[in-house]
Amino acid sequence: MIENEFDGDQLALAITRLPRGKARIEAYQEAVWLADAAQDAYWQLGFRFEYASELYFQDDPPKCIPVAAEFGPIFENAPAEIRTNDAMVQAYLMITQMGVDVMQDLPQIPMPQYEKALEHYHKLTKRFGMGWRTYLWQMYNRWEYADSNRALEYMERVWQTSIDDSYGDCMACEYSRSVVSYVRLGRLEDARRYATPLETFRIHPCESSFQRMWAVYLNAALDSGDLEMAAPLAEKLYKKGNRNRTDLCFLGPVLRCWGMTNSDRAVSLFSRRLEWALGMWDQKLVYDFLKGAWVCFRTLARKREWVKMNLPAQFPLWREDGRYNTEELSDWAYRQASEIARKFDRRNNSRWMTEDLGKA
């Protein structure tokens, strides 16, 4: 019987030996099925948490939403020893947080639904008595692309709230996100207060803290037309922010910069990473990449009418001969980016994204 054959410990160990990304995602998905068949509540939750995390950090983050939605009912109906286990409680909070976090980047989710999910997470932090700072960061996300000053209010409340040792976000993430907020508001001295501890390693950086800072400084330099400042930032960002699909938010600004400074590299980057953007749920990642592509081909169209690229067959403008009109590519990228921006702004009752695109 399946119950006797299922060994969650051995299966979990085997999966950790696989490379991050597609291989682990598929393995965790199968592990979830096996745990469900065995009706092993501990591993039903454990494998769902790992599956959602792999999607969130390595692939298309919003795809963790249905996995997170399954976690709650299983947890609530699990035996008491699971429901009172600190590690499982933290997993419940984190997977719920991941599922809420990505709604910021899905304009197809109506605001009432997004706010309902935020309130559900709020109630969980109160119920378990931990994670208040993470809830404040989620409220920051709610306003990030709608009202920068309102978002700032929540971020400043984070820093007025004591650190919860039992459950919280990565400290490097908190510092780098503060840099992003202050740079966007033009408050560079305030941004420097949070950047310096990371740059001097007083705060140990995480996998994406430097990339997050470089990207916001790069976008600010490009917005102001300072290509001298932008070029070295683009180099650093490309070297460290080109790992998987979640890095499209970093590759977009690089593409935008190279479109103005090195068109050959920009075209090569677009052709190699377009596949990552096609079919993604995460519309903010797609927007960032398309914004960079628009600048790239808009600039290139002033110098060349045609460009040769090997692009995925699912690309809407795909040509078998690989010859693409640069103006058509520019128009396509702009149409797609502007439509995404309009969807965000309609959902958020704002003009933040449209104005952001206008700066390019």
PDB file of N, CA, C and O in Angstrom, residues 80-122:
ATOM      1  N   ALA A  80      -3.287  18.082  16.598  1.00  0.00           N
ATOM      2  CA  ALA A  80      -2.855  19.174  17.471  1.00  0.00           C
ATOM      3  C   ALA A  80      -1.337  19.309  17.522  1.00  0.00           C
ATOM      4  O   ALA A  80      -0.811  20.428  17.597  1.00  0.00           O
ATOM      5  N   GLU A  81      -0.620  18.184  17.488  1.00  0.00           N
ATOM      6  CA  GLU A  81       0.837  18.276  17.570  1.00  0.00           C
ATOM      7  C   GLU A  81       1.442  19.004  16.368  1.00  0.00           C
ATOM      8  O   GLU A  81       2.533  19.574  16.457  1.00  0.00           O
ATOM      9  N   ILE A  82       0.743  19.008  15.245  1.00  0.00           N
ATOM     10  CA  ILE A  82       1.194  19.776  14.077  1.00  0.00           C
ATOM     11  C   ILE A  82       0.782  21.233  14.218  1.00  0.00           C
ATOM     12  O   ILE A  82       1.567  22.153  13.985  1.00  0.00           O
ATOM     13  N   ARG A  83      -0.448  21.471  14.621  1.00  0.00           N
ATOM     14  CA  ARG A  83      -0.956  22.843  14.729  1.00  0.00           C
ATOM     15  C   ARG A  83      -0.258  23.658  15.814  1.00  0.00           C
ATOM     16  O   ARG A  83      -0.301  24.880  15.798  1.00  0.00           O
ATOM     17  N   THR A  84       0.381  22.986  16.748  1.00  0.00           N
ATOM     18  CA  THR A  84       1.097  23.692  17.817  1.00  0.00           C
ATOM     19  C   THR A  84       2.611  23.628  17.643  1.00  0.00           C
ATOM     20  O   THR A  84       3.359  24.106  18.494  1.00  0.00           O
ATOM     21  N   ASN A  85       3.058  23.057  16.551  1.00  0.00           N
ATOM     22  CA  ASN A  85       4.479  22.970  16.255  1.00  0.00           C
ATOM     23  C   ASN A  85       4.976  24.329  15.733  1.00  0.00           C
ATOM     24  O   ASN A  85       4.448  24.863  14.761  1.00  0.00           O
ATOM     25  N   ASP A  86       5.990  24.907  16.386  1.00  0.00           N
ATOM     26  CA  ASP A  86       6.468  26.247  16.021  1.00  0.00           C
ATOM     27  C   ASP A  86       6.889  26.331  14.557  1.00  0.00           C
ATOM     28  O   ASP A  86       6.589  27.306  13.859  1.00  0.00           O
ATOM     29  N   ALA A  87       7.596  25.313  14.083  1.00  0.00           N
ATOM     30  CA  ALA A  87       8.059  25.323  12.694  1.00  0.00           C
ATOM     31  C   ALA A  87       6.883  25.307  11.726  1.00  0.00           C
ATOM     32  O   ALA A  87       6.902  26.010  10.697  1.00  0.00           O
ATOM     33  N   MET A  88       5.842  24.540  12.034  1.00  0.00           N
ATOM     34  CA  MET A  88       4.674  24.481  11.165  1.00  0.00           C
ATOM     35  C   MET A  88       3.878  25.781  11.206  1.00  0.00           C
ATOM     36  O   MET A  88       3.341  26.235  10.191  1.00  0.00           O
ATOM     37  N   VAL A  89       3.790  26.388  12.392  1.00  0.00           N
ATOM     38  CA  VAL A  89       3.101  27.682  12.501  1.00  0.00           C
ATOM     39  C   VAL A  89       3.825  28.727  11.655  1.00  0.00           C
ATOM     40  O   VAL A  89       3.206  29.497  10.911  1.00  0.00           O
ATOM     41  N   GLN A  90       5.157  28.756  11.727  1.00  0.00           N
ATOM     42  CA  GLN A  90       5.919  29.704  10.931  1.00  0.00           C
ATOM     43  C   GLN A  90       5.782  29.411   9.433  1.00  0.00           C
ATOM     44  O   GLN A  90       5.718  30.334   8.624  1.00  0.00           O
ATOM     45  N   ALA A  91       5.728  28.118   9.087  1.00  0.00           N
ATOM     46  CA  ALA A  91       5.515  27.758   7.682  1.00  0.00           C
ATOM     47  C   ALA A  91       4.157  28.246   7.206  1.00  0.00           C
ATOM     48  O   ALA A  91       4.021  28.733   6.069  1.00  0.00           O
ATOM     49  N   TYR A  92       3.144  28.118   8.074  1.00  0.00           N
ATOM     50  CA  TYR A  92       1.797  28.593   7.742  1.00  0.00           C
ATOM     51  C   TYR A  92       1.810  30.098   7.491  1.00  0.00           C
ATOM     52  O   TYR A  92       1.248  30.589   6.503  1.00  0.00           O
ATOM     53  N   LEU A  93       2.479  30.840   8.369  1.00  0.00           N
ATOM     54  CA  LEU A  93       2.571  32.285   8.187  1.00  0.00           C
ATOM     55  C   LEU A  93       3.331  32.626   6.907  1.00  0.00           C
ATOM     56  O   LEU A  93       2.904  33.482   6.127  1.00  0.00           O
ATOM     57  N   MET A  94       4.449  31.957   6.684  1.00  0.00           N
ATOM     58  CA  MET A  94       5.280  32.327   5.540  1.00  0.00           C
ATOM     59  C   MET A  94       4.627  31.994   4.215  1.00  0.00           C
ATOM     60  O   MET A  94       4.684  32.786   3.269  1.00  0.00           O
ATOM     61  N   ILE A  95       3.995  30.817   4.119  1.00  0.00           N
ATOM     62  CA  ILE A  95       3.372  30.473   2.839  1.00  0.00           C
ATOM     63  C   ILE A  95       2.175  31.384   2.571  1.00  0.00           C
ATOM     64  O   ILE A  95       1.908  31.766   1.422  1.00  0.00           O
ATOM     65  N   THR A  96       1.459  31.770   3.638  1.00  0.00           N
ATOM     66  CA  THR A  96       0.363  32.728   3.472  1.00  0.00           C
ATOM     67  C   THR A  96       0.909  34.079   3.051  1.00  0.00           C
ATOM     68  O   THR A  96       0.358  34.752   2.170  1.00  0.00           O
ATOM     69  N   GLN A  97       2.015  34.475   3.670  1.00  0.00           N
ATOM     70  CA  GLN A  97       2.658  35.741   3.312  1.00  0.00           C
ATOM     71  C   GLN A  97       3.101  35.737   1.852  1.00  0.00           C
ATOM     72  O   GLN A  97       2.907  36.727   1.131  1.00  0.00           O
ATOM     73  N   MET A  98       3.678  34.634   1.392  1.00  0.00           N
ATOM     74  CA  MET A  98       4.095  34.553  -0.008  1.00  0.00           C
ATOM     75  C   MET A  98       2.892  34.700  -0.938  1.00  0.00           C
ATOM     76  O   MET A  98       2.948  35.413  -1.950  1.00  0.00           O
ATOM     77  N   GLY A  99       1.798  34.020  -0.600  1.00  0.00           N
ATOM     78  CA  GLY A  99       0.606  34.091  -1.433  1.00  0.00           C
ATOM     79  C   GLY A  99       0.011  35.473  -1.502  1.00  0.00           C
ATOM     80  O   GLY A  99      -0.514  35.890  -2.545  1.00  0.00           O
ATOM     81  N   VAL A 100       0.094  36.233  -0.400  1.00  0.00           N
ATOM     82  CA  VAL A 100      -0.393  37.611  -0.394  1.00  0.00           C
ATOM     83  C   VAL A 100       0.585  38.531  -1.105  1.00  0.00           C
ATOM     84  O   VAL A 100       0.196  39.409  -1.884  1.00  0.00           O
ATOM     85  N   ASP A 101       1.863  38.322  -0.846  1.00  0.00           N
ATOM     86  CA  ASP A 101       2.919  39.183  -1.386  1.00  0.00           C
ATOM     87  C   ASP A 101       2.832  39.329  -2.901  1.00  0.00           C
ATOM     88  O   ASP A 101       2.959  40.420  -3.447  1.00  0.00           O
ATOM     89  N   VAL A 102       2.584  38.223  -3.595  1.00  0.00           N
ATOM     90  CA  VAL A 102       2.603  38.237  -5.055  1.00  0.00           C
ATOM     91  C   VAL A 102       1.357  38.889  -5.657  1.00  0.00           C
ATOM     92  O   VAL A 102       1.356  39.240  -6.845  1.00  0.00           O
ATOM     93  N   MET A 103       0.304  39.061  -4.861  1.00  0.00           N
ATOM     94  CA  MET A 103      -0.900  39.705  -5.387  1.00  0.00           C
ATOM     95  C   MET A 103      -0.642  41.150  -5.782  1.00  0.00           C
ATOM     96  O   MET A 103      -1.330  41.701  -6.646  1.00  0.00           O
ATOM     97  N   GLN A 104       0.375  41.752  -5.172  1.00  0.00           N
ATOM     98  CA  GLN A 104       0.778  43.094  -5.566  1.00  0.00           C
ATOM     99  C   GLN A 104       1.101  43.157  -7.055  1.00  0.00           C
ATOM    100  O   GLN A 104       0.871  44.175  -7.707  1.00  0.00           O
ATOM    101  N   ASP A 105       1.622  42.056  -7.587  1.00  0.00           N
ATOM    102  CA  ASP A 105       2.117  42.019  -8.961  1.00  0.00           C
ATOM    103  C   ASP A 105       1.143  41.386  -9.941  1.00  0.00           C
ATOM    104  O   ASP A 105       1.515  41.040 -11.056  1.00  0.00           O
ATOM    105  N   LEU A 106      -0.117  41.238  -9.507  1.00  0.00           N
ATOM    106  CA  LEU A 106      -1.156  40.643 -10.357  1.00  0.00           C
ATOM    107  C   LEU A 106      -2.322  41.615 -10.479  1.00  0.00           C
ATOM    108  O   LEU A 106      -3.280  41.536  -9.704  1.00  0.00           O
ATOM    109  N   PRO A 107      -2.292  42.527 -11.434  1.00  0.00           N
ATOM    110  CA  PRO A 107      -3.401  43.492 -11.557  1.00  0.00           C
ATOM    111  C   PRO A 107      -4.720  42.828 -11.907  1.00  0.00           C
ATOM    112  O   PRO A 107      -5.779  43.441 -11.757  1.00  0.00           O
ATOM    113  N   GLN A 108      -4.669  41.566 -12.355  1.00  0.00           N
ATOM    114  CA  GLN A 108      -5.907  40.857 -12.669  1.00  0.00           C
ATOM    115  C   GLN A 108      -6.674  40.469 -11.408  1.00  0.00           C
ATOM    116  O   GLN A 108      -7.848  40.087 -11.485  1.00  0.00           O
ATOM    117  N   ILE A 109      -6.021  40.558 -10.244  1.00  0.00           N
ATOM    118  CA  ILE A 109      -6.715  40.317  -8.972  1.00  0.00           C
ATOM    119  C   ILE A 109      -7.333  41.622  -8.497  1.00  0.00           C
ATOM    120  O   ILE A 109      -6.617  42.601  -8.242  1.00  0.00           O
ATOM    121  N   PRO A 110      -8.661  41.689  -8.366  1.00  0.00           N
ATOM    122  CA  PRO A 110      -9.320  42.940  -7.953  1.00  0.00           C
ATOM    123  C   PRO A 110      -8.849  43.375  -6.563  1.00  0.00           C
ATOM    124  O   PRO A 110      -8.504  42.533  -5.716  1.00  0.00           O
ATOM    125  N   MET A 111      -8.867  44.680  -6.327  1.00  0.00           N
ATOM    126  CA  MET A 111      -8.408  45.200  -5.048  1.00  0.00           C
ATOM    127  C   MET A 111      -9.173  44.623  -3.854  1.00  0.00           C
ATOM    128  O   MET A 111      -8.552  44.307  -2.819  1.00  0.00           O
ATOM    129  N   PRO A 112     -10.510  44.466  -3.926  1.00  0.00           N
ATOM    130  CA  PRO A 112     -11.197  43.878  -2.764  1.00  0.00           C
ATOM    131  C   PRO A 112     -10.679  42.487  -2.414  1.00  0.00           C
ATOM    132  O   PRO A 112     -10.560  42.139  -1.232  1.00  0.00           O
ATOM    133  N   GLN A 113     -10.366  41.679  -3.427  1.00  0.00           N
ATOM    134  CA  GLN A 113      -9.835  40.344  -3.176  1.00  0.00           C
ATOM    135  C   GLN A 113      -8.446  40.430  -2.558  1.00  0.00           C
ATOM    136  O   GLN A 113      -8.113  39.668  -1.627  1.00  0.00           O
ATOM    137  N   TYR A 114      -7.623  41.331  -3.073  1.00  0.00           N
ATOM    138  CA  TYR A 114      -6.278  41.544  -2.528  1.00  0.00           C
ATOM    139  C   TYR A 114      -6.362  41.988  -1.067  1.00  0.00           C
ATOM    140  O   TYR A 114      -5.671  41.448  -0.196  1.00  0.00           O
ATOM    141  N   GLU A 115      -7.236  42.950  -0.788  1.00  0.00           N
ATOM    142  CA  GLU A 115      -7.355  43.454   0.580  1.00  0.00           C
ATOM    143  C   GLU A 115      -7.935  42.402   1.529  1.00  0.00           C
ATOM    144  O   GLU A 115      -7.584  42.360   2.715  1.00  0.00           O
ATOM    145  N   LYS A 116      -8.793  41.545   1.029  1.00  0.00           N
ATOM    146  CA  LYS A 116      -9.312  40.447   1.845  1.00  0.00           C
ATOM    147  C   LYS A 116      -8.185  39.503   2.234  1.00  0.00           C
ATOM    148  O   LYS A 116      -8.118  39.023   3.387  1.00  0.00           O
ATOM    149  N   ALA A 117      -7.287  39.220   1.303  1.00  0.00           N
ATOM    150  CA  ALA A 117      -6.142  38.361   1.588  1.00  0.00           C
ATOM    151  C   ALA A 117      -5.205  39.022   2.596  1.00  0.00           C
ATOM    152  O   ALA A 117      -4.653  38.354   3.486  1.00  0.00           O
ATOM    153  N   LEU A 118      -5.026  40.327   2.472  1.00  0.00           N
ATOM    154  CA  LEU A 118      -4.213  41.069   3.437  1.00  0.00           C
ATOM    155  C   LEU A 118      -4.800  40.967   4.841  1.00  0.00           C
ATOM    156  O   LEU A 118      -4.070  40.763   5.827  1.00  0.00           O
ATOM    157  N   GLU A 119      -6.112  41.105   4.935  1.00  0.00           N
ATOM    158  CA  GLU A 119      -6.763  41.039   6.241  1.00  0.00           C
ATOM    159  C   GLU A 119      -6.656  39.634   6.832  1.00  0.00           C
ATOM    160  O   GLU A 119      -6.487  39.474   8.052  1.00  0.00           O
ATOM    161  N   HIS A 120      -6.748  38.618   5.979  1.00  0.00           N
ATOM    162  CA  HIS A 120      -6.577  37.241   6.459  1.00  0.00           C
ATOM    163  C   HIS A 120      -5.181  37.065   7.050  1.00  0.00           C
ATOM    164  O   HIS A 120      -5.023  36.471   8.140  1.00  0.00           O
ATOM    165  N   TYR A 121      -4.178  37.590   6.364  1.00  0.00           N
ATOM    166  CA  TYR A 121      -2.812  37.484   6.891  1.00  0.00           C
ATOM    167  C   TYR A 121      -2.672  38.270   8.194  1.00  0.00           C
ATOM    168  O   TYR A 121      -2.018  37.818   9.144  1.00  0.00           O
ATOM    169  N   HIS A 122      -3.290  39.441   8.234  1.00  0.00           N
ATOM    170  CA  HIS A 122      -3.291  40.251   9.456  1.00  0.00           C
ATOM    171  C   HIS A 122      -3.835  39.445  10.636  1.00  0.00           C
ATOM    172  O   HIS A 122      -3.256  39.426  11.737  1.00  0.00           O
TER     173      HIS A 122
END
